[in-house]
Short mmCIF file of C-alpha atoms and ligand atoms in Angstrom, two decimals:
data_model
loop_
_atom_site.label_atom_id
_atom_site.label_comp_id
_atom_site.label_asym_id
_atom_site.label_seq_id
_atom_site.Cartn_x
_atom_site.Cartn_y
_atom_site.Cartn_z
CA UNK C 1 3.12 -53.21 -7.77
CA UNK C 2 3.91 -56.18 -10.41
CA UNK C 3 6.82 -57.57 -8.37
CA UNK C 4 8.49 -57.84 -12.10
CA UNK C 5 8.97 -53.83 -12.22
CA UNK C 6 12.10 -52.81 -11.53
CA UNK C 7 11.78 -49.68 -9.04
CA UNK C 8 13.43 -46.59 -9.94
CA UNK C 9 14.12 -44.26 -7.84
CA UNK C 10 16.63 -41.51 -8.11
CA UNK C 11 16.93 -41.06 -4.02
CA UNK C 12 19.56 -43.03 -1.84
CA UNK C 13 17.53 -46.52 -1.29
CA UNK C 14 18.89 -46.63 2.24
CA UNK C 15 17.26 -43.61 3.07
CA UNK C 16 13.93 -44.42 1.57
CA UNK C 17 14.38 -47.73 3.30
CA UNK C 18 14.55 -46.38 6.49
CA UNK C 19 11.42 -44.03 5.54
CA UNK C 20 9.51 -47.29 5.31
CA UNK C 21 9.84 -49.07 8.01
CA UNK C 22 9.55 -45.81 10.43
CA UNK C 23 6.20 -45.45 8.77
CA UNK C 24 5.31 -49.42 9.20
CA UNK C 25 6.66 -49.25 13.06
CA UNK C 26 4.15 -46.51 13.38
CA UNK C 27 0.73 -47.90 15.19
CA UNK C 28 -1.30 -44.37 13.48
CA UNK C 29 -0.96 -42.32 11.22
CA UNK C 30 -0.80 -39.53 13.44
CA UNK C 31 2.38 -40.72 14.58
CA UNK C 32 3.64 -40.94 11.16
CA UNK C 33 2.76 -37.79 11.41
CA UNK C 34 4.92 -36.90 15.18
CA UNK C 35 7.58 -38.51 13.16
CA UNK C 36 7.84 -36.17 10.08
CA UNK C 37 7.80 -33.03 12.92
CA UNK C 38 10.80 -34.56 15.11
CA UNK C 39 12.98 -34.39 12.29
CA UNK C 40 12.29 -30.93 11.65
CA UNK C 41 12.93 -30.32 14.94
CA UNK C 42 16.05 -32.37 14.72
CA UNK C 43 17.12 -30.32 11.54
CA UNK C 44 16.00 -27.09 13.80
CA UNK C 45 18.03 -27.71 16.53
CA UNK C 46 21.19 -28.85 14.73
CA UNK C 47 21.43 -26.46 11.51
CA UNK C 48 19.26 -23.80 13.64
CA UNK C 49 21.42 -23.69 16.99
CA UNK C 50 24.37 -25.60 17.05
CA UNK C 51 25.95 -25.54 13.42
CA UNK C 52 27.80 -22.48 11.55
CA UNK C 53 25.80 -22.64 8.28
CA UNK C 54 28.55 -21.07 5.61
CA UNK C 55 26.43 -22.81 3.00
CA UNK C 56 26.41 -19.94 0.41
CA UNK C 57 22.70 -19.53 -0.99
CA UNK C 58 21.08 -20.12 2.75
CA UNK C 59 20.30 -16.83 4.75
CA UNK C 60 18.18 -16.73 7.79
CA UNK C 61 14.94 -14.83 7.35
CA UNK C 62 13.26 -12.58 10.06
CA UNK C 63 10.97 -14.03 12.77
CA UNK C 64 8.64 -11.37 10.68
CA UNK C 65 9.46 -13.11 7.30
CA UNK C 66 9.12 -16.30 8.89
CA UNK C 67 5.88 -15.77 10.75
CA UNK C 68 4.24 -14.72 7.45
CA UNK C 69 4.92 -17.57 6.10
CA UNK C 70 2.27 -19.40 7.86
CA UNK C 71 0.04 -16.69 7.27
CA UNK C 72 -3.74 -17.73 6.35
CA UNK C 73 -3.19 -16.20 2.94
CA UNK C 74 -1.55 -19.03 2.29
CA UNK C 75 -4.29 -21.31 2.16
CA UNK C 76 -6.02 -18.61 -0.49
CA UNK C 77 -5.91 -18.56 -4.79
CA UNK C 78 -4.91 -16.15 -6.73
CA UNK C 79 -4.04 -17.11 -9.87
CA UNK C 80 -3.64 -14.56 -12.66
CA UNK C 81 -2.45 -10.78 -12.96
CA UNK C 82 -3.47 -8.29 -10.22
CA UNK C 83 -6.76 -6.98 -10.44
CA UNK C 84 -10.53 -7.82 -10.11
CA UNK C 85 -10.83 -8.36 -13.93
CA UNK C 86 -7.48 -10.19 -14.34
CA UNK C 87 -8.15 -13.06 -12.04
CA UNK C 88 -9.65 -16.53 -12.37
CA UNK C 89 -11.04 -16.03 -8.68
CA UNK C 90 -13.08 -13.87 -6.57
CA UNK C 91 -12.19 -12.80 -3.74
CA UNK C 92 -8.71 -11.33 -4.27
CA UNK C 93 -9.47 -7.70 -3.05
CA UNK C 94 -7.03 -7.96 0.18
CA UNK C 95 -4.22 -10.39 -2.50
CA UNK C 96 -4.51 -7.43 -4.71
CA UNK C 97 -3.29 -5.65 -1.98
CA UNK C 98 -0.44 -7.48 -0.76
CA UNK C 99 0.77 -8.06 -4.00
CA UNK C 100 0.68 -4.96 -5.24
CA UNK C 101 2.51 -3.98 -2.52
CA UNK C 102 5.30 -6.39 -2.92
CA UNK C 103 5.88 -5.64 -6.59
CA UNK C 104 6.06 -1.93 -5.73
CA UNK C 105 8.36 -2.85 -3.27
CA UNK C 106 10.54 -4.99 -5.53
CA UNK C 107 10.74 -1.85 -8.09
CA UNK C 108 11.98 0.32 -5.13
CA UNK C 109 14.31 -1.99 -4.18
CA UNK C 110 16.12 -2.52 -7.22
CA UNK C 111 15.33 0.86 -8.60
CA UNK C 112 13.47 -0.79 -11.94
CA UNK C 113 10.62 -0.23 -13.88
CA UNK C 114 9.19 -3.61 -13.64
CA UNK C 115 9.02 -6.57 -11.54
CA UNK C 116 7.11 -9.57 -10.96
CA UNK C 117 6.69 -11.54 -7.60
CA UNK C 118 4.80 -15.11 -9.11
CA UNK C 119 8.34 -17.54 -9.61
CA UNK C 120 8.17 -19.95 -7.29
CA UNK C 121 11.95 -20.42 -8.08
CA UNK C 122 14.42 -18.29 -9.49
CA UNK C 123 15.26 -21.69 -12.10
CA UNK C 124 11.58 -20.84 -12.99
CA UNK C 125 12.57 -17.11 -14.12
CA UNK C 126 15.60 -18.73 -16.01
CA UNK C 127 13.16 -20.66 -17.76
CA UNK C 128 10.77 -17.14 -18.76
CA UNK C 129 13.94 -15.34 -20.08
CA UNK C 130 14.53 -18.49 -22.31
CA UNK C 131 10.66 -18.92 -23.05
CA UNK C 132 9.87 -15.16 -23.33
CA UNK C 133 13.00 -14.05 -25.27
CA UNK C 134 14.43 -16.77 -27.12
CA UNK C 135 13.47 -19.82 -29.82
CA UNK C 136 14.29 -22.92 -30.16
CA UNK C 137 17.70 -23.47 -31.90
CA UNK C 138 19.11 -20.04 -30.97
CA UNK C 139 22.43 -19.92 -29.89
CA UNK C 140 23.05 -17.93 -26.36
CA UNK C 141 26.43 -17.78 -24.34
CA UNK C 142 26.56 -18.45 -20.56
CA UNK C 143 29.36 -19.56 -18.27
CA UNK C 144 30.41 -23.21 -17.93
CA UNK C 145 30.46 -24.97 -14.01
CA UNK C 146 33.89 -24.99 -13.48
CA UNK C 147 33.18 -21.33 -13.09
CA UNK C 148 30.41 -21.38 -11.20
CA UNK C 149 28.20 -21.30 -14.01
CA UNK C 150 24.50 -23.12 -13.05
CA UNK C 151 22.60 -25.83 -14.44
CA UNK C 152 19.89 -23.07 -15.25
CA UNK C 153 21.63 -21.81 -17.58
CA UNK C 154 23.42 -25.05 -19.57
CA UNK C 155 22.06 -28.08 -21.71
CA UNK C 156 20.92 -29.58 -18.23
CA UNK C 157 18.44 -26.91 -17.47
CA UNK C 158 15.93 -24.51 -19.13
CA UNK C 159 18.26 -23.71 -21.41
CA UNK C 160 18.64 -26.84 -22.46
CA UNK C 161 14.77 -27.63 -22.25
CA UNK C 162 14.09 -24.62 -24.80
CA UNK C 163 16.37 -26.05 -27.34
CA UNK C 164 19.01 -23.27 -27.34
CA UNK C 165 22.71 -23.59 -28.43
CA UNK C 166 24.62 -23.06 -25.74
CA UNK C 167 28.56 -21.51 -25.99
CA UNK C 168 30.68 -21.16 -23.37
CA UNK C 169 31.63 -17.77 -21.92
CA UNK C 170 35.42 -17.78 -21.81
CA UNK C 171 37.25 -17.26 -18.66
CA UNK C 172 40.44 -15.72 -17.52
CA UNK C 173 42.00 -18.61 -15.27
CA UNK C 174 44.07 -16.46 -13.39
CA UNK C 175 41.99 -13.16 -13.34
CA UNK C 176 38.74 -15.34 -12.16
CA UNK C 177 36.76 -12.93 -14.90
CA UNK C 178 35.67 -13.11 -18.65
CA UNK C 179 38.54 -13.27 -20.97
CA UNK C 180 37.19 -9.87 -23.09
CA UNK C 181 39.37 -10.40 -25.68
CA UNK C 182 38.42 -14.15 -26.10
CA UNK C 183 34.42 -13.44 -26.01
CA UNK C 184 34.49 -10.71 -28.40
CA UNK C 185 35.93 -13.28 -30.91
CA UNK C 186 33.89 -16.24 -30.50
CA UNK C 187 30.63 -13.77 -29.67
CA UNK C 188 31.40 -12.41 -33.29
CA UNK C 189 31.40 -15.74 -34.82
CA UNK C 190 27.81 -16.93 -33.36
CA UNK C 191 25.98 -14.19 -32.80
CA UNK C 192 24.29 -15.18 -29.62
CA UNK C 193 20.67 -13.62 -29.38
CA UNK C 194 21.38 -13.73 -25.04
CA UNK C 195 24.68 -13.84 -23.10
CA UNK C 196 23.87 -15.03 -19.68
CA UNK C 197 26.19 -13.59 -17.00
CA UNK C 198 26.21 -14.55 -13.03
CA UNK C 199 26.77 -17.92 -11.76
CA UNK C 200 26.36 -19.51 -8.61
CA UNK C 201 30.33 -19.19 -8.05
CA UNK C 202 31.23 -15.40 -8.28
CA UNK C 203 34.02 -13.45 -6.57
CA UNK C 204 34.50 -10.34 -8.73
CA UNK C 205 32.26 -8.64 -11.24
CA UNK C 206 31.65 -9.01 -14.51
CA UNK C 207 32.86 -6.63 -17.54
CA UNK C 208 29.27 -6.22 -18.21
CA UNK C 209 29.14 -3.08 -20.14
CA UNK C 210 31.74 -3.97 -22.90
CA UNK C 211 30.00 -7.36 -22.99
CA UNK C 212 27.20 -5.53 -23.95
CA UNK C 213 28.57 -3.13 -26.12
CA UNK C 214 29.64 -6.36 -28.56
CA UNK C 215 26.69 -7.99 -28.41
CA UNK C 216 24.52 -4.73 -29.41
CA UNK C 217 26.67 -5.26 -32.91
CA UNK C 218 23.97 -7.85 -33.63
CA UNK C 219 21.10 -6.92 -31.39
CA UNK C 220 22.18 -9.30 -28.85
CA UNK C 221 21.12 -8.86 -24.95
CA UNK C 222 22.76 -9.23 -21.82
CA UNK C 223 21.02 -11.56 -19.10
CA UNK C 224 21.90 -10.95 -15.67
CA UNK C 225 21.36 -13.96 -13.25
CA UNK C 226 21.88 -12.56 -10.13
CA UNK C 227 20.38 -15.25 -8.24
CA UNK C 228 23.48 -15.24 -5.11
CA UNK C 229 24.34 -11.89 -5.83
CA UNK C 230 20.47 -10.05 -5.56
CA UNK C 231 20.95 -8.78 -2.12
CA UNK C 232 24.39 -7.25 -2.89
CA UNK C 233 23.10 -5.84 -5.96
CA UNK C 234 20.01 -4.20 -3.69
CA UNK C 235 22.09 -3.17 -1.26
CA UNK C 236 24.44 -1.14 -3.63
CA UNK C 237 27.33 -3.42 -2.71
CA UNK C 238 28.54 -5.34 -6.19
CA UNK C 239 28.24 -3.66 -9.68
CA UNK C 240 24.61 -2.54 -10.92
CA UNK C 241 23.98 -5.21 -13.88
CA UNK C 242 20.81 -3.03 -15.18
CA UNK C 243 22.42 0.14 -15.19
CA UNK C 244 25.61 -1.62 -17.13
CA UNK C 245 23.36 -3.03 -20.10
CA UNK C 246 21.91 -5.94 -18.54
CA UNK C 247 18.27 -5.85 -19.86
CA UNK C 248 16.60 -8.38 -17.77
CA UNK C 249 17.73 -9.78 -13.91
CA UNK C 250 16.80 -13.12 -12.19
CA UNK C 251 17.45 -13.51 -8.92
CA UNK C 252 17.18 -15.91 -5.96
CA UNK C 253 15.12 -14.12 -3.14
CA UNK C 254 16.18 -16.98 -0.71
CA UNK C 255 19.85 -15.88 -1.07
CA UNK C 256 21.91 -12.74 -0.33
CA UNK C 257 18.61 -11.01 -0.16
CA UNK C 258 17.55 -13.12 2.64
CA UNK C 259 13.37 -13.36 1.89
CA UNK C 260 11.33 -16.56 1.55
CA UNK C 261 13.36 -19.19 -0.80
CA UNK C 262 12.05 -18.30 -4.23
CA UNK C 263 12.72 -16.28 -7.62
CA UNK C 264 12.39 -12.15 -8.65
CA UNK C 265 12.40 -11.02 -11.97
CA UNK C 266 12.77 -7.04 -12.68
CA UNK C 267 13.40 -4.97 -15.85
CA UNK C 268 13.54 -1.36 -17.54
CA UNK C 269 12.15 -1.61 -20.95
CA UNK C 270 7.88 -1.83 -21.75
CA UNK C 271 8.51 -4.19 -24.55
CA UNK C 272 9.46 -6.54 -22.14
CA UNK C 273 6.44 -6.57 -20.03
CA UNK C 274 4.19 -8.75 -21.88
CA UNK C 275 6.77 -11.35 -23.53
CA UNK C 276 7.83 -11.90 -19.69
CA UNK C 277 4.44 -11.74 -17.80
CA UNK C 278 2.63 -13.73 -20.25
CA UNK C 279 5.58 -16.28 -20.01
CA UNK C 280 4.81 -16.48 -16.34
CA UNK C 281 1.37 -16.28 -16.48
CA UNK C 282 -0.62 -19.24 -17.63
CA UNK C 283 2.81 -20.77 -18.69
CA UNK C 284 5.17 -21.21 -15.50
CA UNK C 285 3.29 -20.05 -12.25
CA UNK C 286 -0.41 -20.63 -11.11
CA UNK C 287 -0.85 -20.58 -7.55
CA UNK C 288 1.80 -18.45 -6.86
CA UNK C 289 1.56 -19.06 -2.65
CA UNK C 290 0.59 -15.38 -1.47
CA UNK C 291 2.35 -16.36 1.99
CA UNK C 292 5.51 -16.18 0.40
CA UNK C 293 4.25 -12.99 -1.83
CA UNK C 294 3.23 -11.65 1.45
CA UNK C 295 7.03 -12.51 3.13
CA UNK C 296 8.41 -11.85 0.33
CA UNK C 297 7.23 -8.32 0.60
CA UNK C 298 8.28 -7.96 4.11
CA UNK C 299 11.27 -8.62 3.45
CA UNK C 300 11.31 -6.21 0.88
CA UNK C 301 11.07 -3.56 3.39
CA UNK C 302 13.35 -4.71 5.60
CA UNK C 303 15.86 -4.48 2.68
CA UNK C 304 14.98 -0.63 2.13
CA UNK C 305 15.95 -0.12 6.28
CA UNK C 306 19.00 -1.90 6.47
CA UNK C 307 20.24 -3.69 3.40
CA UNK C 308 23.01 -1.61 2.56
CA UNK C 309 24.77 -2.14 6.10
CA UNK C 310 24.02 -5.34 6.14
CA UNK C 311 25.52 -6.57 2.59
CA UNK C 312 27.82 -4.05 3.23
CA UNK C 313 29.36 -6.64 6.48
CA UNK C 314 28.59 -9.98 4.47
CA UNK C 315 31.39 -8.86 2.02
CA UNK C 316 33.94 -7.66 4.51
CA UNK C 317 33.28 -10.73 6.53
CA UNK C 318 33.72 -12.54 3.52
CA UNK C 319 37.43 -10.44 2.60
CA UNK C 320 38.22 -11.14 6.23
CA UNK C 321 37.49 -14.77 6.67
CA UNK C 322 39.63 -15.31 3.15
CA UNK C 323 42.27 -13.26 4.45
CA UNK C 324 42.36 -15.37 7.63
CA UNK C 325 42.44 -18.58 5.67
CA UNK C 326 44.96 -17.30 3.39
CA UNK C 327 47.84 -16.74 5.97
CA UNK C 328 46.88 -19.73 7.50
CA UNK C 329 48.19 -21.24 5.13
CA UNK C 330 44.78 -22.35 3.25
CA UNK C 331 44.39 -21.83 -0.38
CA UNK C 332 41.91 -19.44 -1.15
CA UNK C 333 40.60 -18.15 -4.97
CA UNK C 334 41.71 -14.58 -5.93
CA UNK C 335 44.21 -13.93 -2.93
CA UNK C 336 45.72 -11.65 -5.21
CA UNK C 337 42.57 -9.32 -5.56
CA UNK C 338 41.36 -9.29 -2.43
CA UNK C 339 39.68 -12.46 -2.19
CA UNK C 340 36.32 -11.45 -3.08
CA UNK C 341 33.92 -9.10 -3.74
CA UNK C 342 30.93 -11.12 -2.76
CA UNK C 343 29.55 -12.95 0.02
CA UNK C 344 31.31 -15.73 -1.27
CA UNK C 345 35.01 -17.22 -0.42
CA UNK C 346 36.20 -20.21 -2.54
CA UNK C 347 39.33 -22.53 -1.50
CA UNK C 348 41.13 -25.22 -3.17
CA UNK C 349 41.03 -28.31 -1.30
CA UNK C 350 42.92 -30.22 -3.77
CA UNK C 351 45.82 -30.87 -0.78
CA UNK C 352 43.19 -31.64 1.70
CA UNK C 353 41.45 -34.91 0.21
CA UNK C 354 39.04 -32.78 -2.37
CA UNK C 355 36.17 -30.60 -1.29
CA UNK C 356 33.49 -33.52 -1.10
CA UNK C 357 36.07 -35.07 1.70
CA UNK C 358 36.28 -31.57 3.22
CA UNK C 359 33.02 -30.66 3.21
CA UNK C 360 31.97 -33.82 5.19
CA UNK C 361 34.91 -33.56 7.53
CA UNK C 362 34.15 -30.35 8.69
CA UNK C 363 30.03 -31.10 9.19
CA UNK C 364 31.61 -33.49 11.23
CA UNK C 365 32.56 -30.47 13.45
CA UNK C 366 29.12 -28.92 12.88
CA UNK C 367 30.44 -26.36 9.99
CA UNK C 368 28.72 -26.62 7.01
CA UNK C 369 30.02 -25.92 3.61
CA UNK C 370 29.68 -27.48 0.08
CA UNK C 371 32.17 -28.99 -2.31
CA UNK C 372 32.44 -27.16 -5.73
CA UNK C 373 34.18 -27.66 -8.95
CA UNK C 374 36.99 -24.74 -9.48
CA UNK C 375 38.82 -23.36 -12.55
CA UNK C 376 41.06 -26.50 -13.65
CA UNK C 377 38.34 -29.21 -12.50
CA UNK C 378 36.27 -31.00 -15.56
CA UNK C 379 32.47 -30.01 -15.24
CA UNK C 380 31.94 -34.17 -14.86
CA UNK C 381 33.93 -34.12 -11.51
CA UNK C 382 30.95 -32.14 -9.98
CA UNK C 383 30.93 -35.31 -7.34
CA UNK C 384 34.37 -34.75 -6.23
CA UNK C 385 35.47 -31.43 -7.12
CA UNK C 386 38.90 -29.41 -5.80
CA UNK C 387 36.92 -26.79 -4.11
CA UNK C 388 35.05 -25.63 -1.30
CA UNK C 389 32.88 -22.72 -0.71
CA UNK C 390 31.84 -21.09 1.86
CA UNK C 391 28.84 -17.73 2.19
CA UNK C 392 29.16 -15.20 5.13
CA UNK C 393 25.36 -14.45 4.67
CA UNK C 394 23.90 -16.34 7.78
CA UNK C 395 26.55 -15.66 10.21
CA UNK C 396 26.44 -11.98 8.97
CA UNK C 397 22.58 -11.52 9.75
CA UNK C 398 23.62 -13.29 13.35
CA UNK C 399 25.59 -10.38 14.10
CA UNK C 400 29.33 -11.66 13.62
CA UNK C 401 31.93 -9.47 12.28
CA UNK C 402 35.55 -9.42 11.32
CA UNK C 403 37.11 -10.31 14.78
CA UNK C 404 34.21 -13.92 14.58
CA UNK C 405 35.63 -14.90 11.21
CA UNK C 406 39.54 -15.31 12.43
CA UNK C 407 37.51 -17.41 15.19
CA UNK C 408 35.97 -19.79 12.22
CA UNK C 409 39.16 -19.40 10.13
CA UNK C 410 41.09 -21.00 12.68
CA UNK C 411 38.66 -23.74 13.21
CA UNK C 412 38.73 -24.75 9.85
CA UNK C 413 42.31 -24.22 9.53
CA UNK C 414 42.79 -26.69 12.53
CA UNK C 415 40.66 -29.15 10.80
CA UNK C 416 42.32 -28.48 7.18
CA UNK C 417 46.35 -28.50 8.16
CA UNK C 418 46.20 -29.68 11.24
CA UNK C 419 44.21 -32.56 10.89
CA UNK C 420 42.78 -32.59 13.80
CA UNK C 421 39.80 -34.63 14.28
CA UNK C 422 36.11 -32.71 13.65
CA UNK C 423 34.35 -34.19 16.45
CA UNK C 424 37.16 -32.54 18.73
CA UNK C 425 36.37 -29.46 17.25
CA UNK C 426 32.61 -29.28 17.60
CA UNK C 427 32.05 -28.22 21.14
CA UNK C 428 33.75 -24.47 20.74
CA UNK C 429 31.46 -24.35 17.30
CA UNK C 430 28.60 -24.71 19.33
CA UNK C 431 30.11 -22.35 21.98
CA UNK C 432 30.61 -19.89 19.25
CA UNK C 433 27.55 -20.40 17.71
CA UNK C 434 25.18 -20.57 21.11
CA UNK C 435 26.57 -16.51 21.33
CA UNK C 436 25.53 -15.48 18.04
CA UNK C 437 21.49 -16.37 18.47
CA UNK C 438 19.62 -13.09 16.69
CA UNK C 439 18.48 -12.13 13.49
CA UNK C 440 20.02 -8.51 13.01
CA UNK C 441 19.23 -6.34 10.17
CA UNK C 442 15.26 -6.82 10.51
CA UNK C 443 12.88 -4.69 12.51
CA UNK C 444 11.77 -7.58 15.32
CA UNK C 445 15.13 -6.71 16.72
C1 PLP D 1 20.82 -20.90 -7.05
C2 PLP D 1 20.89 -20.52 -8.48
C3 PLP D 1 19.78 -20.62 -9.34
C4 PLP D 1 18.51 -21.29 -8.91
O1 PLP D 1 17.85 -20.58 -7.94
P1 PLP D 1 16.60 -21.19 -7.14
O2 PLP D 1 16.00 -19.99 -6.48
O3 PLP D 1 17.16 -22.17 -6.20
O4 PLP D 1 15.68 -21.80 -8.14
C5 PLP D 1 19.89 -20.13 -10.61
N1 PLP D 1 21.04 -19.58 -11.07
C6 PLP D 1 22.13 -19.49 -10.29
C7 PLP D 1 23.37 -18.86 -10.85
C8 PLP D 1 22.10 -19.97 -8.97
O5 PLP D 1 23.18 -19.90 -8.21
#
């Protein structure tokens, strides 16, 4: 490199530094190569045995789920639409099969007409409904970060990338929903072709059908980006945003719905089908990785056996640890509706040093959680927000239950108020967490 060129990098130098001169210490490259596996194993044995992950879009898949994932399929391409005819490659009569199988899974799952299994990423399926149903200059509606609204969805994102016009879904501060009476006005005034509901912060649902109803004065469409919420949705436990006038969901398959990190797409009406699938397909997904169509399938499955129970006890661990924070004297979001109606539990942390300080305090004690802006936070203090939030998926799918989330309330209660120091702390996590070992809900059981 011309020693004159400024390097650019967007990662933490330190990090990178310390990337380098592991790989110059190493005498071969095949132990560059032991080193890149001992911190996976490092990452295995701290997040995978000893931590309580309440990160909220993680889930622990199956050993099933997992195992697939290395499955020689993976090595295989398949680019294209299933079917001899419809694919670049030869070769694909066994990948017909397994994907076939996942998208009719997918449909039974979520009870649709339609669904596709090729987005890598769920941002990618943001990025079809834009491409697919949208042009350049078109003004949409979605919900701004403060209120959990996502990048996907905002200038910073696909949104952004197609060009759109983006208004901001008005929100109720107290209520924690959309301010009807507020969106009806502004919705009148431009017209929005979409209105993009679901956001990576969501405790109660959405007035989704008389959203819809105002936005059919104008042939405007509901978008429902269910990307946390797609397991709850499956599983029958939070509102139904297809059957409420939603006309196209994205969803994260890595979250609530705890398959292989990556995106689903489903819909009810045939004039859909091509705009979407030929957004997709050549335009945003190629080599689609059949392992994960393959685990993505499985998991599928395992959704149709025991989804229901299982989202069922995310969201009544997730009322019960709020509860327990809240008369522990912990500020939690919506005490006065029942805390939530997700997997999710949000706190203000204001009191307690903000939620980036929090968050790192309490990895200190081997609980992880994330900082997150809240209602009254400006969407450019993402760094250091007044929240915290916490998911009850992974410790659900471990087996815990109501009586194991006054346990963690009152571990991060005595970190909170008390102040006690983490590192005190961590030992009964990881006596906590060493009981809790299983994946439940899944047939390897
Ligand atoms: C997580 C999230 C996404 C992105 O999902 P990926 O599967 O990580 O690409 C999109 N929208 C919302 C609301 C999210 O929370």
């Amino acid at each position: 490199m011309n020693p004159m060129t400024k390097q650019v990098e967007v990662h933490d130098p330190g990090i990178l530094q310390w990337a380098r001169e592991i790989i110059e210490q190493c005498p071969s490259p095949r132990l560059m190569q032991q080193e890149v596996i001992n911190a996976v194993n490092r990452n295995a044995l701290w997040r995978g045995e000893e931590c309580l992950n309440l990160l909220a879009p993680e889930a622990p898949t199956s050993p099933t789920v997992r195992r697939l994932l290395s499955a020689e399929v993976g090595i295989r391409a398949a680019e294209g639409n299933i079917g001899p005819e419809q694919r670049w490659f030869a070769g694909t009569r066994y990948i017909d099969e397994i994907e076939a199988l996942c998208v009719e899974l997918l449909k039974k799952v979520f009870r649709t007409n339609y669904a596709d299994h090729r987005l890598v990423a769920s941002m990618i399926g943001n990025m079809t409904v834009y491409a697919a149903m949208t042009e350049p200059g078109d003004n949409i509606m979605s919900l701004t970060q403060p209120f959990g609204g996502h990048s996907s969805n905002r200038m910073d994102g696909p949104a952004g990338i197609r060009g759109l016009k983006i208004w901001d879904v008005p929100m109720d501060l107290v209520e924690l929903e959309v301010d009807l009476e507020a969106f009806s006005e502004i919705a009148r005034k431009v017209q929005p072709k979409l209105v993009t509901l679901g956001a990576s912060m969501t405790l109660f649902p959405f007035p989704l059908k008389e959203m819809a109803q105002v936005v059919a004065e104008w042939g405007g469409k509901i978008v429902f980006d269910g990307a946390h919420q797609l397991g709850l949705i499956g599983g029958g436990q939070f509102q139904d945003p297809l059957g409420e006038g939603a006309v196209v969901m994205i969803g994260s398959a890595g979250k609530t719905f705890s398959g292989p990190q990556s995106g689903i797409i489903v819909w009810n009406d045939p004039a859909l089908t091509k705009p979407i699938t030929d957004t997709i397909f050549p335009a945003l997904a190629a080599t689609h990785q059949v392992n994960r169509v393959a685990a993505l399938a499985a998991a599928a499955a395992e959704f149709l056996a025991f989804g229901k129970e299982y989202m069922a006890q995310i969201v009544a661990n997730a009322q019960a640890l709020g509860k327990a924070l809240h008369d522990r004297g912990i500020p939690v979001l919506g005490a006065h509706k029942g805390f939530t109606r997700t997997h999710q539990v949000i706190l203000d942390v204001k009191a307690f040093g903000g939620g980036y300080q929090v968050a790192t305090r309490l990895a200190k004690a081997n609980i992880i959680t994330n900082k997150n802006l809240i209602p009254g936070d400006r969407p450019e203090d993402w760094d250091h927000p007044s929240g915290l939030r916490m998911g009850t998926t992974e410790v659900t799918r471990l087996g815990m239950k109501e009586a194991e989330m006054e346990v963690i309330a009152d571990l991060i209660a005595r970190v909170l108020a008390n102040k006690e120091q983490p590192e005190v702390l961590k030992p009964r996590v990881m006596e906590l967490r060493s009981s809790f070992r299983k994946v439940h809900y899944c047939f390897d059981e």
